[in-house]
Structure formats: structure tokens, C-alpha cells
mmCIF file of C-alpha atoms (C1' of nucleotides) in Angstrom:
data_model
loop_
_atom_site.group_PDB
_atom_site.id
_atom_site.type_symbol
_atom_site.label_atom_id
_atom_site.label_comp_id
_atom_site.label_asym_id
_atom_site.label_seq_id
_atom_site.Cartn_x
_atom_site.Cartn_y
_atom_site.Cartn_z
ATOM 1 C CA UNK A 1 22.419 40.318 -7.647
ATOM 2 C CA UNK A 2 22.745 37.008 -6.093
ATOM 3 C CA UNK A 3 24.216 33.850 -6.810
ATOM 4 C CA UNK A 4 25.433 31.638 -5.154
ATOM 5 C CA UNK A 5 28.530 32.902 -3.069
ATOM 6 C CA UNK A 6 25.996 36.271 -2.752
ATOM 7 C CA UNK A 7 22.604 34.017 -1.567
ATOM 8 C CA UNK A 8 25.093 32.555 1.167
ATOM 9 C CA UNK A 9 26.622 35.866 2.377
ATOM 10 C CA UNK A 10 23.339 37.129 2.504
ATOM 11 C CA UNK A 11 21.553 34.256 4.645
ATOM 12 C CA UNK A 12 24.343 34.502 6.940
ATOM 13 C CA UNK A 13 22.908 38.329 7.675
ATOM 14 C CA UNK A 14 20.380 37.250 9.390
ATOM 15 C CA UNK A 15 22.298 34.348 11.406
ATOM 16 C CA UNK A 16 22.574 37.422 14.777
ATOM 17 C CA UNK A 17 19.384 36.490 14.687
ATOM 18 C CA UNK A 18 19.661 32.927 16.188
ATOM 19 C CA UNK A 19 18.244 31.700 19.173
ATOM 20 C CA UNK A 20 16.404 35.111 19.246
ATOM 21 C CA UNK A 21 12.432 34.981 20.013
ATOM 22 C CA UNK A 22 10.493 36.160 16.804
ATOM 23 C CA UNK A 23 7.926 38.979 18.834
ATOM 24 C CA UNK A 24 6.256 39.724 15.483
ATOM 25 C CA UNK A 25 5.898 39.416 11.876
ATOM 26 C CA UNK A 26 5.499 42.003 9.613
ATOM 27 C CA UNK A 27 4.291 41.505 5.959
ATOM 28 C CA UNK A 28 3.011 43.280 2.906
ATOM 29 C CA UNK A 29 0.707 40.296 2.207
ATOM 30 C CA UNK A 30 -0.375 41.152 -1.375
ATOM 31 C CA UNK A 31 3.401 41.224 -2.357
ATOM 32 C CA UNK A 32 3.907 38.878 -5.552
ATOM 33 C CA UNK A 33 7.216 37.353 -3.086
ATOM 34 C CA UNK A 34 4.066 35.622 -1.055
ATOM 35 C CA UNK A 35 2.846 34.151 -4.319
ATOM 36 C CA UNK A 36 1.629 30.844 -3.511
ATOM 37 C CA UNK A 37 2.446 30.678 0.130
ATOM 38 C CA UNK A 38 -0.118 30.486 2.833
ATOM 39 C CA UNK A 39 0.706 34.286 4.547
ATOM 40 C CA UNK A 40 -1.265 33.716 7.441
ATOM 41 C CA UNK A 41 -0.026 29.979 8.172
ATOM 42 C CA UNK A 42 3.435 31.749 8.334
ATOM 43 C CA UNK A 43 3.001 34.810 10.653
ATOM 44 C CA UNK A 44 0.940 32.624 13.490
ATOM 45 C CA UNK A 45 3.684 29.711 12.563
ATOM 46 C CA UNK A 46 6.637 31.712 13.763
ATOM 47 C CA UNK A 47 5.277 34.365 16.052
ATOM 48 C CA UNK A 48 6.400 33.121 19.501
ATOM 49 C CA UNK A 49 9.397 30.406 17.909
ATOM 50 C CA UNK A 50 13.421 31.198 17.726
ATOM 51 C CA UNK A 51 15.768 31.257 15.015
ATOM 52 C CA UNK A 52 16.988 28.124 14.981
ATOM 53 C CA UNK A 53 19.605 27.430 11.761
ATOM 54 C CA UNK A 54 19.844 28.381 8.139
ATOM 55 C CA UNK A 55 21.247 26.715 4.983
ATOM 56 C CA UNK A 56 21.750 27.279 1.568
ATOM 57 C CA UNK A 57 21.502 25.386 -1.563
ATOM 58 C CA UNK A 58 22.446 27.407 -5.007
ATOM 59 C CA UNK A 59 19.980 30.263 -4.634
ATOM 60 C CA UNK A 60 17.843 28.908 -2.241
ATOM 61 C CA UNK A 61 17.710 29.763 1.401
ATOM 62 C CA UNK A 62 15.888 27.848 4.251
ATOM 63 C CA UNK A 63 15.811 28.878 7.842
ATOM 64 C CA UNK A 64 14.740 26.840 10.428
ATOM 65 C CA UNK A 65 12.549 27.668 13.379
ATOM 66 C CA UNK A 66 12.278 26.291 17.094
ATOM 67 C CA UNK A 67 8.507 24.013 16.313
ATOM 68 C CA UNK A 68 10.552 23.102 13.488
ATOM 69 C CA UNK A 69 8.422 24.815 10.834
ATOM 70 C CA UNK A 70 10.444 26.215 7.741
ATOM 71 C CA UNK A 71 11.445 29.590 6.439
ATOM 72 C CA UNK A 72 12.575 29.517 2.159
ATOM 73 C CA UNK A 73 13.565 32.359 0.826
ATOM 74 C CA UNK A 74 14.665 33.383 -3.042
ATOM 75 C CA UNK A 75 16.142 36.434 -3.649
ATOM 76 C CA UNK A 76 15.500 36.497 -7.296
ATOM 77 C CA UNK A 77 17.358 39.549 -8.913
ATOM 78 C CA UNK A 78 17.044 42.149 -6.525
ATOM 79 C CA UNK A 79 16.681 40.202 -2.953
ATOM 80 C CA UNK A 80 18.540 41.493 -0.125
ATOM 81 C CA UNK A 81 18.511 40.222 3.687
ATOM 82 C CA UNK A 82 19.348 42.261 6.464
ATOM 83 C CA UNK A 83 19.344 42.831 10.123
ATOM 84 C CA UNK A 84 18.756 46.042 12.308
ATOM 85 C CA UNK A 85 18.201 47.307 15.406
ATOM 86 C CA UNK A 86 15.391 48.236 16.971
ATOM 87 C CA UNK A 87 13.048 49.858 16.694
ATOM 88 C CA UNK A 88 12.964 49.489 12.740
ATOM 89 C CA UNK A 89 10.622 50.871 10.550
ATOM 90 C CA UNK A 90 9.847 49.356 7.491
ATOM 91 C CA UNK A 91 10.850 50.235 3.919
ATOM 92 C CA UNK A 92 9.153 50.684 0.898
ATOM 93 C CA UNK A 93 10.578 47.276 -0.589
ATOM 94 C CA UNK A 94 10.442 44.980 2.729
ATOM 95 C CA UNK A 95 8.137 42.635 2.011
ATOM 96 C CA UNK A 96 8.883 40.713 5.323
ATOM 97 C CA UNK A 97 10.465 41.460 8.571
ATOM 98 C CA UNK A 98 11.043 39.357 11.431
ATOM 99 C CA UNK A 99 10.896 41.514 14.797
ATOM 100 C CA UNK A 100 13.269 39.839 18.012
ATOM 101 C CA UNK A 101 12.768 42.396 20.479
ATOM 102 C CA UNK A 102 16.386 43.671 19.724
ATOM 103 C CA UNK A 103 16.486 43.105 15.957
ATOM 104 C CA UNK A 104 14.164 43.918 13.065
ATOM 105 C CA UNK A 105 15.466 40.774 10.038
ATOM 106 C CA UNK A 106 14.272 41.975 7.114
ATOM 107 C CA UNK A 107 13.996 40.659 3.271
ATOM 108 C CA UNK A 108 14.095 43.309 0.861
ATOM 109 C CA UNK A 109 13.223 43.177 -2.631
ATOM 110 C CA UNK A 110 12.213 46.317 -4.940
ATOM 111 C CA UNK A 111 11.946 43.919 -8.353
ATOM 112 C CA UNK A 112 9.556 41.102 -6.501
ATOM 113 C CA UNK A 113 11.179 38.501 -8.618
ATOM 114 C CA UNK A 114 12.085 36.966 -5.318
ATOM 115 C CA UNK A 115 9.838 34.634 -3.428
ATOM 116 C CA UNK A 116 8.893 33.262 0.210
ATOM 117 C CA UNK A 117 7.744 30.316 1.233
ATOM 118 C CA UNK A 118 6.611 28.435 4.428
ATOM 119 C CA UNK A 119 6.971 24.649 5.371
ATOM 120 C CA UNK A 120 4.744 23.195 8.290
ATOM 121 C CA UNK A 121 6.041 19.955 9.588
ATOM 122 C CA UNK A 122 9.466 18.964 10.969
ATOM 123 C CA UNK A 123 10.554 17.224 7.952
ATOM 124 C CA UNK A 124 13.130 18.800 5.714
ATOM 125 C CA UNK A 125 10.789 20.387 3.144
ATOM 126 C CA UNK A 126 10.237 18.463 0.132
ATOM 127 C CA UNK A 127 11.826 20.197 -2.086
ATOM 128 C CA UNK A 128 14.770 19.965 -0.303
ATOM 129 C CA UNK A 129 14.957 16.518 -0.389
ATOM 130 C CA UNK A 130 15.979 15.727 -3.547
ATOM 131 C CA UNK A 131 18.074 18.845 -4.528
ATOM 132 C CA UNK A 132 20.753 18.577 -7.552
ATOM 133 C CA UNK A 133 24.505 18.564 -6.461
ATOM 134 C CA UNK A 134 26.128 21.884 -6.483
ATOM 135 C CA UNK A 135 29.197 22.132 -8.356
ATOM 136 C CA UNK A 136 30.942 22.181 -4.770
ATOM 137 C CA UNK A 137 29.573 18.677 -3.963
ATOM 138 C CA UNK A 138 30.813 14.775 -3.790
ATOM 139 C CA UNK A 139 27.805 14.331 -6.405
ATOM 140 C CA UNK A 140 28.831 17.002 -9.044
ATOM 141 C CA UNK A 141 30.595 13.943 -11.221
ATOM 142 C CA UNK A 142 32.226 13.705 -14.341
ATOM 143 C CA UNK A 143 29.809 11.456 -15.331
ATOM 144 C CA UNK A 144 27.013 13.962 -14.435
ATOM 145 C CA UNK A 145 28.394 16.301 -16.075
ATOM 146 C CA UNK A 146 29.118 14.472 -19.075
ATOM 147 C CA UNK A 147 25.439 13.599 -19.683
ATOM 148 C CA UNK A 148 24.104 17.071 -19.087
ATOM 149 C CA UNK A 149 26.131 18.300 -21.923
ATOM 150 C CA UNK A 150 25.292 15.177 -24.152
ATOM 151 C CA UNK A 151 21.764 15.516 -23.153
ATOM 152 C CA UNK A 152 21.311 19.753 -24.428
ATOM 153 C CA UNK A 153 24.130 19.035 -27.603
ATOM 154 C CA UNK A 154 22.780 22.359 -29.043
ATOM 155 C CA UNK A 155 22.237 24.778 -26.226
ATOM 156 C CA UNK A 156 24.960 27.061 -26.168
ATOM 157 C CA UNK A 157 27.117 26.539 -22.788
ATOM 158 C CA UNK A 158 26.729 29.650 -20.910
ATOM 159 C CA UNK A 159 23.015 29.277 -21.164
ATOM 160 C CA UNK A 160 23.093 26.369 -20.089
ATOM 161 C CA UNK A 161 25.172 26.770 -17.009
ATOM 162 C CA UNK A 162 22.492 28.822 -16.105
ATOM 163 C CA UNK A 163 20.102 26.128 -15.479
ATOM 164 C CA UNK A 164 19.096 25.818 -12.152
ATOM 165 C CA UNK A 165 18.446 22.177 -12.441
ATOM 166 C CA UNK A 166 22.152 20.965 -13.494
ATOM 167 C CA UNK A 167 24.015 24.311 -11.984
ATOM 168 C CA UNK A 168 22.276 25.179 -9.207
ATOM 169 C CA UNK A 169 23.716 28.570 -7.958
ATOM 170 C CA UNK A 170 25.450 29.682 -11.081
ATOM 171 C CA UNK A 171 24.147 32.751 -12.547
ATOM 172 C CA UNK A 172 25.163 35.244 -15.011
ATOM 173 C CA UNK A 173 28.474 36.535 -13.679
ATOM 174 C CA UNK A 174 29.782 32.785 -12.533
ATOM 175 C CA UNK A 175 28.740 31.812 -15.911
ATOM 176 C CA UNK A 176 30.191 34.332 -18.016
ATOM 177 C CA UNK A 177 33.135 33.755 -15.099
ATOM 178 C CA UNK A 178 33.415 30.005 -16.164
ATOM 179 C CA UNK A 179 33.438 30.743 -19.495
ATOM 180 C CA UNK A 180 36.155 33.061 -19.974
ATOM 181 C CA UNK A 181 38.542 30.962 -17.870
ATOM 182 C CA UNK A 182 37.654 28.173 -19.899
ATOM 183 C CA UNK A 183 38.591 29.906 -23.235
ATOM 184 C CA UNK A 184 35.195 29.147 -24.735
ATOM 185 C CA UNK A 185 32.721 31.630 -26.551
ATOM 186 C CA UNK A 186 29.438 31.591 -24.482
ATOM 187 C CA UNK A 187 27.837 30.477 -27.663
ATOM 188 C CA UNK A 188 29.846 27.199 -27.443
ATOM 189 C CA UNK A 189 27.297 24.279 -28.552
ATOM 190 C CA UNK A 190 27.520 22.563 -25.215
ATOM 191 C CA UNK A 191 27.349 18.944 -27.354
ATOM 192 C CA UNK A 192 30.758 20.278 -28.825
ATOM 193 C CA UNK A 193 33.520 19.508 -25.798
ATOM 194 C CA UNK A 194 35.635 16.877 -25.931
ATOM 195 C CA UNK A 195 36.423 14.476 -22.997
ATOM 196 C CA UNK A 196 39.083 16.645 -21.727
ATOM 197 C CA UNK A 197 37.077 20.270 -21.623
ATOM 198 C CA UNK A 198 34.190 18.190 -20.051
ATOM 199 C CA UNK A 199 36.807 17.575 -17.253
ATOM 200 C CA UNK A 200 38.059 21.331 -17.153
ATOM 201 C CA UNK A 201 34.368 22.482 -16.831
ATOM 202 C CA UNK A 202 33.648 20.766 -14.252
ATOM 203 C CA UNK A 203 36.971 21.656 -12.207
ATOM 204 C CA UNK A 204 36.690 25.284 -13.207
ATOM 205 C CA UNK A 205 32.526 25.258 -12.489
ATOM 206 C CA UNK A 206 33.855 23.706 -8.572
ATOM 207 C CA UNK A 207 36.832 26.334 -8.591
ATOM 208 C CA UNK A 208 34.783 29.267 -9.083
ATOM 209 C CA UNK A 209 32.180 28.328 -6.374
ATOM 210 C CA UNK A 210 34.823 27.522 -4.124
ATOM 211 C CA UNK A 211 37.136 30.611 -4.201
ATOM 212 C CA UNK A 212 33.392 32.868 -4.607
ATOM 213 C CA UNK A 213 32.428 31.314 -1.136
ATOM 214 C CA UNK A 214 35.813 32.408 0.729
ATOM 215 C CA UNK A 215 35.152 35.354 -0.775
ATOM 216 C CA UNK A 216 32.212 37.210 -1.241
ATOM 217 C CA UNK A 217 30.368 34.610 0.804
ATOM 218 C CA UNK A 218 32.723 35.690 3.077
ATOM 219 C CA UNK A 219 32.552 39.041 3.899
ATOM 220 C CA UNK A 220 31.668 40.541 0.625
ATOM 221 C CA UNK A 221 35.334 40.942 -0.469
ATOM 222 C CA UNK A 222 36.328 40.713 -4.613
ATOM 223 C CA UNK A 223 37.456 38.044 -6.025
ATOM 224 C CA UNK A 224 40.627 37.655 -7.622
ATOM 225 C CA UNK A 225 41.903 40.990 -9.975
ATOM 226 C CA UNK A 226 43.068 38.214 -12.335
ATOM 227 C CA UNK A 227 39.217 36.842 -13.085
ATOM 228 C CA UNK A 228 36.813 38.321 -15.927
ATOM 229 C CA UNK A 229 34.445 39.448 -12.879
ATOM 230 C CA UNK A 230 35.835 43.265 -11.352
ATOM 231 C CA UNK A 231 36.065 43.786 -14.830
ATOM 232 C CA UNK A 232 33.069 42.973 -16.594
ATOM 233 C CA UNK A 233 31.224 45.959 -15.468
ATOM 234 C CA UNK A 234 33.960 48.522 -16.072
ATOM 235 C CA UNK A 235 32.829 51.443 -18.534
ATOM 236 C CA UNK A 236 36.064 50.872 -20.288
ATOM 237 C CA UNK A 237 36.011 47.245 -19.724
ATOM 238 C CA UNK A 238 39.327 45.185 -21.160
ATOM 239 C CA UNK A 239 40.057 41.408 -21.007
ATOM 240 C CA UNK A 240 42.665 41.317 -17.302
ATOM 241 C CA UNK A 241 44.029 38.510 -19.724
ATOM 242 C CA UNK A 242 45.241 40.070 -22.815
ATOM 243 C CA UNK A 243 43.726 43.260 -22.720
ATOM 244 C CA UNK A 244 41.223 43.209 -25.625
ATOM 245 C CA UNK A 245 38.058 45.395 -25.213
ATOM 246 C CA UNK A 246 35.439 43.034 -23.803
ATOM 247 C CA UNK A 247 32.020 42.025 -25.719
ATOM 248 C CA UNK A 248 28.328 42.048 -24.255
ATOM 249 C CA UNK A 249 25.716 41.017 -26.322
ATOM 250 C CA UNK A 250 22.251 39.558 -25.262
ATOM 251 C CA UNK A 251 22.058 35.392 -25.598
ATOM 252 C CA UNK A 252 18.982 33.950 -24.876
ATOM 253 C CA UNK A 253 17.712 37.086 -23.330
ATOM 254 C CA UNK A 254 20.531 37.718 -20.832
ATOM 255 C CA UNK A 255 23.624 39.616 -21.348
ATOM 256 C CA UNK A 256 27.108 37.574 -21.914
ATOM 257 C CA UNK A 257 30.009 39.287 -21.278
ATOM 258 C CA UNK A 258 33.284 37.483 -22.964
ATOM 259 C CA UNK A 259 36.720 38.408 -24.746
ATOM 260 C CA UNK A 260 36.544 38.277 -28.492
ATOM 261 C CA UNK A 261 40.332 37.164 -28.597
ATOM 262 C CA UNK A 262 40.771 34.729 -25.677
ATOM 263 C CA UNK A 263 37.561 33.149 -26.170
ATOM 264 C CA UNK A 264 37.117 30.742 -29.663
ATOM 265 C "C1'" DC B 1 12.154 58.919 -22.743
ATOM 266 C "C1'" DA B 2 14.864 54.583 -23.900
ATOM 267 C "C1'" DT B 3 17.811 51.035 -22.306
ATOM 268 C "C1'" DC B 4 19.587 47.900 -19.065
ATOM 269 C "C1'" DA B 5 19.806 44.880 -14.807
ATOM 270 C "C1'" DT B 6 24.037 39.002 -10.883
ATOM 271 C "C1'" DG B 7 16.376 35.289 -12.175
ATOM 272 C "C1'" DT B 8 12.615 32.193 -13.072
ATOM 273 C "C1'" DT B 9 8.723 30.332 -15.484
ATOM 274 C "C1'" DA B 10 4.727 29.752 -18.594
ATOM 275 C "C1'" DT B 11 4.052 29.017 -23.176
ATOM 276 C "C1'" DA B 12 5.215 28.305 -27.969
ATOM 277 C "C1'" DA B 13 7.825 26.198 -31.483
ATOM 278 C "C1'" DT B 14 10.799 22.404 -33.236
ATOM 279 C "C1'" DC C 1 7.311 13.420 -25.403
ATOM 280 C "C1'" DA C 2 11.981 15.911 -25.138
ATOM 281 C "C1'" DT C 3 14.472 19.835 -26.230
ATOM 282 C "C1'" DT C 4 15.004 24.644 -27.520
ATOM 283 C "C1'" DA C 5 13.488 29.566 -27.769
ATOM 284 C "C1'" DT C 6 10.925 33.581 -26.334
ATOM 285 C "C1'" DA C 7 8.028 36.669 -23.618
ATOM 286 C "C1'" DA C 8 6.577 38.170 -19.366
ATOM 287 C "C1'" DC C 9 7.004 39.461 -14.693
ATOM 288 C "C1'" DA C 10 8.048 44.875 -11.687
ATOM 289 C "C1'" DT C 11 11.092 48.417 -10.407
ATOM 290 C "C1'" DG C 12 15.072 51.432 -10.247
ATOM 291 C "C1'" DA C 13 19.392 53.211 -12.161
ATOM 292 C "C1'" DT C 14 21.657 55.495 -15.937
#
DNA sequence: CATCATGTTATAAT
DNA sequence: CATTATAACATGAT
């Protein structure tokens, strides 16, 4: 389930964890979440180190260790982090759990589209070095946004906003979200908005990462009643706008949710 | 048993 | 080469 607002609630689970010793490591190693990572590089890398700090970028999650070796996590669609107490035994899904000698952190993930991943070295990893502006940031600019759109004229907008390397940390709900508040069918060419929608994507993009954040990212509390999102998974779901039953239909092989009469 | 799920990526087709 | 479209990944809920 997590985007953005979600990925940062989630990371923050694990922040009791700071300053804590890591006693132990404990890791299904032929998980497909290790894919690509060096497994045992990672338990003798933090055994005996403290959780130092964690951040977040879109739907990426680093944490940061006391040698100053790196943590990423991804929770792809089924991810979940979570602290307990000890002693902890392991769950069918938990592909890795960190064991302090009071807490067990653990990363959970029955679906194993998520992914782990461990930097050596002190420098900021590199591929967080050069990461696209989220729509939160100073560098999320009209201009950016502009060319984005002018460069994928024919991709309709929703599926677009899904792409990680212009949006990162929208996913299907904040898309469909941005969508319906903009009025605008998800199959919208995105080559097709004038100079002033341009502008009221990109406002309603920052909006909904903003008011997701001091929400969900929060403490896991809703959203606004008035936004598409409590509703969209409602078995008699209705538009909170207008009240017309709401559409889902697959688009480029995920489901968009919109309102056939507020959205042309 | 069939369908669906809040994600990404390799590969194919324009 | 750049852009667009699709299939595949693995599991659980309904």
C-alpha cells in the first residue's frame, strides 16, 4: 500500500529504534527482497552498529547506521515496517529483522515486490545523490513540470504521474487523487494542458503530498472526507463531489478510479 | 475457481 | 535513439 505519505509513516516505525545496538540480524536470504544485494556484506555490516537516522525520498527509505554503512528499503506493494518487543519470533513474510536487545525491527512483505539493499561507505549512496525533486520540493518547478508533460504529449496523465522518475512518491491513489481534484479524466493526453492546468497540476500534485504527510504520514489518520480517497474503495462508491457512482477501469495495467461527471 | 490488489522493470513495438 | 505499451513478478483477500 505505500506511497509516499505511507513509505514515511512507515520508516518512522522503526525510528524507537535509534541509538539502539543492532545484537543480530535475521534474514531469509533466498528472499527475491535481497535480489541483488550482497546478504552477507549486510548482516556482518550492521551486527554490532546503532541506528543512527532515517530518511525518505518518494518510496524509498534509507537508514543510516553508526560505521556509517547504509540501510534502503522499498516496500513495493505489500511492504510493511514494524517494531516489537522482545523476544520476537519471526513471521512467515519477514524477510528481515533487526534484533536491539529490547526490540525486534522488522520488514514485512508477503508479495516480495519490495526490495533491500546495503551501501558500504560513508558517502550518501549513489543513488541518492542525484534523486528527482518531489512534488514537495524547491526543485519541483513549473518549468519542470512543463517539460515532462511536453516531453510524454501522448501518455495519458494519470499514468504518467505514476512515473517514479518525474513523480517520485505518487502512486495509484495520489494519482487518481490528483486527478479528480483536477477535473481531468485519467486518460487526459498529458501533451493536452494548457499553461494554466500545467500550473494547477503542479500546485494540486504539492497539495496532496503536503496535506498526505500531516496526515497519514502522521499517525495514519484519513485524509480529508471531501477528497476522492475514503471513497474510492467504498462498495457503493459515489463521487463526495456531486455524487455520481464512481468508475474503475484498468489503464495501462493499473486500476483508475475517477467520476464520469466531474471529470472531462 | 476467478478476479483483484496503494509497484517496478524487462522487453517489445512504434 | 526516444517514447509508448505490455507482460511478468508472488501472494493473499474476496
Amino acid at each position: 500500500m505505500p506511497e509516499l505519505a505511507e513509505v514515511f509513516y512507515f520508516a518512522k516505525q522503526w525510528d524507537v529504534g535509534q541509538g539502539q545496538l543492532i545484537a543480530d540480524v535475521a534474514l531469509h536470504e533466498k528472499s527475491r527482497v535481497f535480489r541483488g544485494c550482497d546478504v552477507a556484506a549486510l548482516q556482518s555490516g550492521l551486527i554490532g552498529q546503532k541506528l543512527r537516522a532515517f530518511r525518505t525520498h518518494g518510496k524509498q527509505m534509507l537508514f543510516e547506521f553508526s560505521n556509517g554503512h547504509w540501510l534502503g528499503l522499498h516496500l513495493g506493494m505489500t511492504g510493511d515496517l514494524k517494531s516489537r518487543p522482545q523476544p520476537y519470533t519471526p513471521e512467515k513474510h519477514d524477510h528481515l529483522v533487526l534484533n536491539t536487545k529490547k526490540l525486534a525491527l522488522v520488514f514485512t512483505d508477503p508479495r516480495m515486490f519490495g526490495r533491500v539493499q546495503y551501501f558500504c561507505g560513508k558517502a550518501l549512496p549513489e543513488p541518492w545523490l542525484k534523486l528527482p525533486p518531489q512534488p514537495m520540493d524547491e526543485g519541483f518547478t513549473l518549468p519542470r513540470v512543463q517539460s515532462i508533460l511536453q516531453r510524454h504529449p501522448k501518455t495519458p496523465l494519470k499514468a504518467l504521474l505514476l512515473d517514479q522518475r518525474y513523480f517520485p512518491g505518487v502512486g495509484n491513489w495520489m494519482a487518481d487523487e490528483v486527478m479528480w481534484q483536477m477535473r481531468l479524466l485519467p486518460t487526459t493526453p498529458a501533451g493536452e494542458l494548457e499553461a494554466k492546468q500545467t500550473s494547477a497540476l503542479r500546485k494540486t500534485l504539492k497539495k496532496v503530498c503536503e496535506v498526505a504527510l500531516k496526515t497519514i504520514g502522521m499517525d495514519w489518520s484519513d485524509p480529508p472526507e471531501s477528497w476522492l480517497f475514503l471513497h474510492r474503495w467504498d462498495k457503493n462508491k459515489s463521487c463526495p463531489r456531486c455524487g455520481v457512482g464512481l468508475v474503475k477501469e484498468d489503464l495501462r495495467g493499473r486500476t483508475a478510479c475517477w467520476c464520469p461527471a466531474c471529470q472531462r
